[in-house]
Amino acid sequence: MNSFQSEISKVMEYLKNSSRRRSNCLKRKVGAAVVEIDPNGLGILGKLISIGFNSSPVGLQPCKTCGRAGFNAGQNPYLCRVVHAEAKAIMDAYKSKKSRLVDCILITTLFPCAYCSDIIIDSGVEGVYYGEDYYGTKEKETIIDKFGEANIIIRKLDSVG
């Protein structure tokens, strides 16, 4: 593992541990971070721009029961009131960066859903590094193809436990 991967793994480990406490989703504890990278291509992580955890929108109470209980991944997303960690991290990054997130990567504990993949692509990040898989093969392939078409790197961090 090179130093870039080691730095990403440290952020991933922090997100995994923090999401257990900070996410108020009843089904999944997910964390995501937007991090600047060296624009000279040296593979060095820079400033942490933002962190997001899947949780209720600001001003709304957390769920008391999960509206999606019993459904498979991606089924009936409209039953969920949680804002996904990736979307929260990107929205918060916009507050401080005020522009597209070029020279940034997104680190997330879970493979992004189809909706978040569109937000990620639109944000301008250069890469996505994730911990766990979420979707079955077909859905995942479709999302990976979208990232490829947008020239966004997507990598699983197998070494993060």
XYZ file of N, CA and C in Angstrom:
483
model
N 0.851 -1.174 0.000
C 0.000 0.000 0.000
C 0.900 1.241 0.000
N 0.674 2.145 -0.960
C 1.476 3.369 -0.999
C 0.938 4.395 0.008
N 1.651 5.519 0.149
C 1.273 6.509 1.172
C -0.095 7.137 0.880
N -0.425 7.329 -0.395
C -1.732 7.880 -0.765
C -2.840 6.952 -0.283
N -2.704 5.648 -0.572
C -3.702 4.674 -0.129
C -3.745 4.602 1.391
N -2.597 4.721 2.020
C -2.538 4.696 3.485
C -3.290 5.881 4.082
N -3.124 7.060 3.495
C -3.835 8.246 3.972
C -5.339 8.086 3.779
N -5.747 7.562 2.632
C -7.171 7.336 2.370
C -7.720 6.321 3.372
N -6.956 5.277 3.655
C -7.393 4.263 4.619
C -7.598 4.860 6.006
N -6.758 5.808 6.394
C -6.913 6.468 7.699
C -8.212 7.268 7.753
N -8.506 7.991 6.671
C -9.761 8.748 6.612
C -10.943 7.782 6.645
N -10.836 6.678 5.896
C -11.905 5.679 5.861
C -12.160 5.107 7.253
N -11.110 4.784 7.955
C -11.256 4.227 9.299
C -11.938 5.236 10.227
N -11.563 6.502 10.123
C -12.216 7.551 10.912
C -13.711 7.617 10.579
N -14.038 7.583 9.287
C -15.438 7.662 8.868
C -16.234 6.474 9.390
N -15.645 5.288 9.311
C -16.348 4.093 9.799
C -16.637 4.206 11.290
N -15.658 4.617 12.060
C -15.844 4.740 13.502
C -16.808 5.864 13.860
N -16.689 6.997 13.201
C -17.545 8.155 13.493
C -18.983 7.932 13.060
N -19.178 7.239 11.943
C -20.549 7.047 11.448
C -21.379 6.208 12.412
N -20.736 5.354 13.175
C -21.473 4.565 14.172
C -22.146 5.471 15.198
N -21.519 6.611 15.483
C -22.059 7.555 16.474
C -22.878 8.671 15.832
N -22.448 9.148 14.674
C -23.026 10.379 14.131
C -24.153 10.167 13.126
N -24.232 8.998 12.510
C -25.317 8.728 11.577
C -26.562 8.370 12.373
N -27.714 8.951 11.983
C -28.936 8.570 12.692
C -29.854 7.695 11.844
N -29.323 7.146 10.763
C -30.081 6.197 9.951
C -30.194 4.883 10.716
N -31.384 4.294 10.712
C -31.603 3.043 11.427
C -31.095 1.832 10.653
N -30.965 1.970 9.313
C -30.601 0.823 8.486
C -29.104 0.713 8.243
N -28.443 1.837 7.922
C -27.013 1.811 7.595
C -26.313 3.013 8.203
N -25.128 2.775 8.698
C -24.273 3.838 9.225
C -23.213 4.117 8.165
N -23.331 5.258 7.496
C -22.436 5.588 6.386
C -21.798 6.939 6.639
N -20.527 7.044 6.301
C -19.804 8.305 6.384
C -19.115 8.594 5.066
N -18.942 9.871 4.759
C -18.254 10.279 3.529
C -17.485 11.564 3.796
N -16.407 11.755 3.051
C -15.591 12.959 3.201
C -15.129 13.436 1.832
N -15.091 14.763 1.673
C -14.488 15.387 0.494
C -13.127 15.902 0.939
N -12.093 15.488 0.216
C -10.724 15.833 0.569
C -10.015 16.379 -0.662
N -9.291 17.481 -0.468
C -8.481 18.006 -1.568
C -7.301 17.080 -1.810
N -6.884 17.021 -3.068
C -5.675 16.282 -3.407
C -4.701 17.249 -4.059
N -3.455 16.868 -4.099
C -2.423 17.702 -4.701
C -2.725 17.888 -6.186
N -2.917 19.124 -6.656
C -3.228 19.353 -8.075
C -2.066 19.022 -9.001
N -0.865 18.817 -8.450
C 0.300 18.468 -9.273
C 0.395 16.970 -9.529
N -0.599 16.216 -9.068
C -0.636 14.790 -9.340
C 0.363 13.974 -8.539
N 0.774 14.485 -7.391
C 1.763 13.770 -6.589
C 1.130 12.734 -5.664
N -0.188 12.620 -5.685
C -0.853 11.618 -4.865
C -0.791 11.906 -3.383
N -0.971 13.166 -3.011
C -0.926 13.555 -1.606
C -2.283 14.125 -1.224
N -2.830 13.640 -0.101
C -4.078 14.210 0.389
C -3.802 15.561 1.013
N -4.690 16.495 0.743
C -4.564 17.828 1.313
C -5.601 18.051 2.391
N -6.199 19.207 2.342
C -7.151 19.644 3.363
C -8.454 18.847 3.294
N -8.946 18.500 4.471
C -10.271 17.899 4.573
C -11.288 19.017 4.393
N -12.112 18.920 3.368
C -13.079 19.977 3.050
C -14.370 19.794 3.840
N -14.883 18.562 3.876
C -16.158 18.337 4.557
C -16.338 16.860 4.874
N -17.237 16.624 5.822
C -17.616 15.266 6.214
C -19.137 15.216 6.252
N -19.692 14.089 5.840
C -21.136 13.891 5.926
C -21.455 12.502 6.435
N -22.558 12.391 7.140
C -23.058 11.105 7.623
C -24.514 11.006 7.221
N -24.976 9.787 6.895
C -26.376 9.688 6.499
C -27.255 9.953 7.710
N -28.103 10.941 7.550
C -28.945 11.377 8.659
C -30.129 12.174 8.127
N -31.044 12.437 9.012
C -32.248 13.193 8.647
C -31.875 14.598 8.190
N -32.674 15.187 7.313
C -32.423 16.573 6.915
C -32.455 17.502 8.131
N -31.704 18.569 8.054
C -31.653 19.541 9.146
C -33.077 19.997 9.477
N -33.406 19.977 10.754
C -34.721 20.422 11.197
C -35.753 19.316 11.328
N -35.445 18.128 10.798
C -36.383 17.008 10.916
C -35.872 16.020 11.952
N -36.798 15.450 12.687
C -36.435 14.449 13.691
C -35.969 13.169 12.997
N -35.054 12.432 13.637
C -34.646 11.136 13.079
C -35.829 10.174 13.025
N -35.723 9.198 12.160
C -36.770 8.172 12.050
C -36.875 7.389 13.348
N -38.088 7.003 13.687
C -38.299 6.132 14.853
C -38.329 4.670 14.398
N -38.787 4.451 13.164
C -38.734 3.135 12.530
C -38.277 3.352 11.093
N -37.685 2.333 10.511
C -37.187 2.458 9.137
C -38.319 2.194 8.149
N -38.604 3.180 7.310
C -39.644 3.037 6.298
C -39.281 2.052 5.207
N -37.984 1.684 5.134
C -37.535 0.768 4.088
C -37.243 -0.626 4.623
N -37.603 -0.886 5.860
C -37.357 -2.208 6.439
C -37.996 -3.281 5.570
N -37.259 -4.329 5.295
C -37.775 -5.434 4.487
C -37.545 -5.286 3.001
N -37.035 -4.138 2.549
C -36.761 -3.943 1.130
C -35.286 -4.176 0.845
N -34.965 -4.587 -0.374
C -33.577 -4.773 -0.790
C -32.937 -3.432 -1.101
N -31.612 -3.441 -1.229
C -30.858 -2.235 -1.562
C -31.429 -1.585 -2.816
N -31.681 -0.296 -2.735
C -32.166 0.455 -3.886
C -33.661 0.404 -4.099
N -34.378 -0.465 -3.404
C -35.825 -0.557 -3.570
C -36.525 0.510 -2.754
N -37.500 1.151 -3.344
C -38.357 2.123 -2.664
C -37.587 3.205 -1.905
N -36.657 3.887 -2.580
C -35.878 4.903 -1.872
C -36.724 6.063 -1.372
N -37.891 6.274 -1.960
C -38.761 7.375 -1.538
C -39.322 7.159 -0.131
N -39.194 5.944 0.402
C -39.660 5.675 1.759
C -38.644 6.113 2.812
N -37.475 6.528 2.365
C -36.395 6.898 3.273
C -36.307 8.417 3.368
N -36.216 8.939 4.580
C -36.114 10.389 4.756
C -34.682 10.838 4.993
N -33.738 9.913 4.979
C -32.340 10.220 5.261
C -31.654 10.838 4.046
N -30.841 11.861 4.293
C -29.957 12.403 3.257
C -28.681 11.576 3.323
N -28.254 11.042 2.185
C -27.086 10.165 2.163
C -25.806 10.917 2.502
N -24.854 10.198 3.075
C -23.587 10.773 3.526
C -22.847 11.484 2.391
N -22.843 10.883 1.206
C -22.137 11.488 0.074
C -22.748 12.840 -0.294
N -24.081 12.903 -0.317
C -24.764 14.154 -0.648
C -24.497 15.213 0.417
N -24.530 14.809 1.689
C -24.251 15.771 2.772
C -22.829 16.307 2.676
N -21.862 15.416 2.423
C -20.463 15.852 2.325
C -20.281 16.824 1.162
N -20.911 16.539 0.031
C -20.787 17.413 -1.139
C -21.479 18.749 -0.894
N -22.678 18.725 -0.302
C -23.374 19.988 -0.007
C -22.551 20.854 0.949
N -21.984 20.245 1.978
C -21.155 21.006 2.917
C -19.876 21.510 2.258
N -19.323 20.737 1.342
C -18.110 21.175 0.631
C -18.403 22.414 -0.204
N -19.575 22.456 -0.819
C -19.948 23.633 -1.604
C -20.004 24.884 -0.736
N -20.389 24.728 0.526
C -20.466 25.884 1.422
C -19.101 26.520 1.646
N -18.060 25.692 1.678
C -16.727 26.250 1.937
C -15.929 26.497 0.665
N -16.157 25.715 -0.370
C -15.341 25.822 -1.590
C -15.988 26.715 -2.644
N -17.297 26.800 -2.644
C -18.061 27.706 -3.521
C -17.896 27.435 -5.019
N -17.433 26.265 -5.393
C -17.325 25.949 -6.811
C -17.304 24.441 -6.976
N -17.141 24.002 -8.213
C -17.019 22.561 -8.447
C -15.828 22.015 -7.668
N -15.900 20.779 -7.307
C -14.917 20.188 -6.409
C -13.746 19.556 -7.172
N -13.188 20.328 -8.095
C -12.009 19.850 -8.822
C -10.846 19.757 -7.847
N -9.897 18.904 -8.138
C -8.764 18.634 -7.251
C -9.236 18.096 -5.906
N -10.359 17.369 -5.918
C -10.882 16.742 -4.705
C -11.259 15.288 -5.012
N -11.276 14.484 -3.964
C -11.800 13.128 -4.052
C -12.876 12.963 -2.986
N -13.716 11.957 -3.186
C -14.727 11.599 -2.200
C -14.344 10.242 -1.627
N -14.305 10.151 -0.325
C -14.049 8.891 0.359
C -15.331 8.533 1.083
N -15.846 7.321 0.850
C -17.111 6.922 1.457
C -17.027 5.478 1.949
N -17.724 5.199 3.024
C -17.661 3.870 3.618
C -18.476 2.841 2.839
N -19.343 3.302 1.933
C -20.226 2.405 1.195
C -20.270 2.816 -0.276
N -20.319 1.836 -1.172
C -20.436 2.129 -2.609
C -21.643 3.038 -2.829
N -21.488 4.110 -3.603
C -22.589 5.078 -3.771
C -23.788 4.492 -4.521
N -24.971 4.944 -4.125
C -26.195 4.558 -4.832
C -26.262 5.306 -6.167
N -27.227 4.966 -6.989
C -27.371 5.589 -8.310
C -27.623 7.092 -8.187
N -28.463 7.489 -7.240
C -28.766 8.910 -7.053
C -27.512 9.675 -6.637
N -26.799 9.153 -5.643
C -25.574 9.830 -5.184
C -24.504 9.849 -6.272
N -24.467 8.810 -7.107
C -23.462 8.812 -8.182
C -23.668 9.994 -9.117
N -24.914 10.366 -9.374
C -25.178 11.544 -10.212
C -24.714 12.829 -9.529
N -24.964 12.942 -8.228
C -24.512 14.114 -7.472
C -22.989 14.185 -7.473
N -22.345 13.036 -7.284
C -20.884 12.967 -7.270
C -20.317 13.404 -8.612
N -20.869 12.887 -9.695
C -20.396 13.254 -11.042
C -20.569 14.749 -11.270
N -21.720 15.271 -10.890
C -21.997 16.696 -11.100
C -21.096 17.594 -10.259
N -20.612 17.080 -9.130
C -19.776 17.894 -8.240
C -18.406 18.202 -8.817
N -17.904 17.334 -9.697
C -16.591 17.551 -10.297
C -15.443 16.858 -9.591
N -15.718 16.021 -8.561
C -14.626 15.317 -7.897
C -13.894 14.437 -8.904
N -12.623 14.182 -8.632
C -11.806 13.410 -9.560
C -11.823 11.918 -9.291
N -12.212 11.525 -8.072
C -12.210 10.109 -7.749
C -13.092 9.795 -6.572
N -13.484 8.519 -6.488
C -14.297 8.013 -5.389
C -13.601 6.767 -4.855
N -13.378 6.754 -3.549
C -12.774 5.604 -2.874
C -13.783 5.121 -1.853
N -14.151 3.843 -1.926
C -15.205 3.329 -1.053
C -14.749 2.088 -0.304
N -15.465 1.802 0.787
C -15.130 0.661 1.625
C -15.911 -0.591 1.282
N -17.207 -0.576 1.515
C -18.036 -1.772 1.333
C -18.875 -1.675 0.068
N -19.187 -2.856 -0.490
C -20.122 -2.920 -1.611
C -21.543 -2.846 -1.082
N -22.449 -2.389 -1.936
C -23.843 -2.229 -1.540
C -24.772 -2.933 -2.515
N -24.533 -2.731 -3.775
C -25.418 -3.245 -4.811
C -24.998 -4.602 -5.324
N -25.921 -5.234 -6.031
C -25.591 -6.430 -6.793
C -24.769 -6.039 -8.017
N -24.306 -7.021 -8.734
C -23.374 -6.812 -9.842
C -23.921 -5.893 -10.924
N -25.145 -6.092 -11.371
C -25.698 -5.305 -12.481
C -25.791 -3.824 -12.133
N -26.338 -3.509 -10.948
C -26.470 -2.110 -10.543
C -25.105 -1.461 -10.386
N -24.193 -2.201 -9.779
C -22.848 -1.679 -9.556
C -22.146 -1.409 -10.892
N -22.263 -2.326 -11.828
C -21.642 -2.137 -13.148
C -22.176 -0.887 -13.841
N -23.470 -0.650 -13.732
C -24.090 0.528 -14.351
C -23.515 1.807 -13.749
N -23.381 1.840 -12.437
C -22.845 3.025 -11.756
C -21.364 3.203 -12.095
N -20.607 2.124 -12.127
C -19.185 2.198 -12.494
C -19.037 2.717 -13.919
N -19.904 2.263 -14.823
C -19.873 2.758 -16.209
C -20.113 4.268 -16.267
N -21.060 4.761 -15.439
C -21.314 6.214 -15.399
C -20.071 6.971 -14.943
N -19.416 6.469 -13.895
C -18.194 7.119 -13.426
C -17.125 7.092 -14.514
N -17.005 5.981 -15.211
C -16.027 5.877 -16.295
C -16.296 6.876 -17.408
N -17.563 7.006 -17.776
C -17.944 7.963 -18.820
C -17.605 9.392 -18.400
N -17.678 9.663 -17.100
C -17.379 10.996 -16.576
C -15.889 11.163 -16.224
N -15.085 10.143 -16.521
C -13.646 10.164 -16.217
C -13.361 10.349 -14.727
N -14.163 9.690 -13.904
C -13.966 9.720 -12.456
C -13.460 8.349 -12.024
N -12.361 8.343 -11.322
C -11.782 7.109 -10.803
C -12.688 6.574 -9.699
N -12.919 5.263 -9.694
C -13.631 4.640 -8.574
C -12.824 3.422 -8.142
N -12.510 3.374 -6.842
C -11.664 2.305 -6.311
C -12.218 1.813 -4.980
N -12.215 0.491 -4.840
C -12.569 -0.116 -3.549
C -11.304 -0.242 -2.724
N -11.419 0.088 -1.459
C -10.296 -0.065 -0.542
C -10.439 -1.402 0.172
N -9.856 -2.432 -0.408
C -9.972 -3.773 0.151
C -9.297 -3.926 1.492
N -8.308 -3.098 1.746
C -7.511 -3.250 2.962
C -8.208 -2.689 4.208
N -9.287 -1.957 4.001
C -9.975 -1.365 5.156
C -10.965 -2.382 5.690
N -10.825 -2.735 6.954
C -11.664 -3.774 7.548
C -12.890 -3.259 8.208
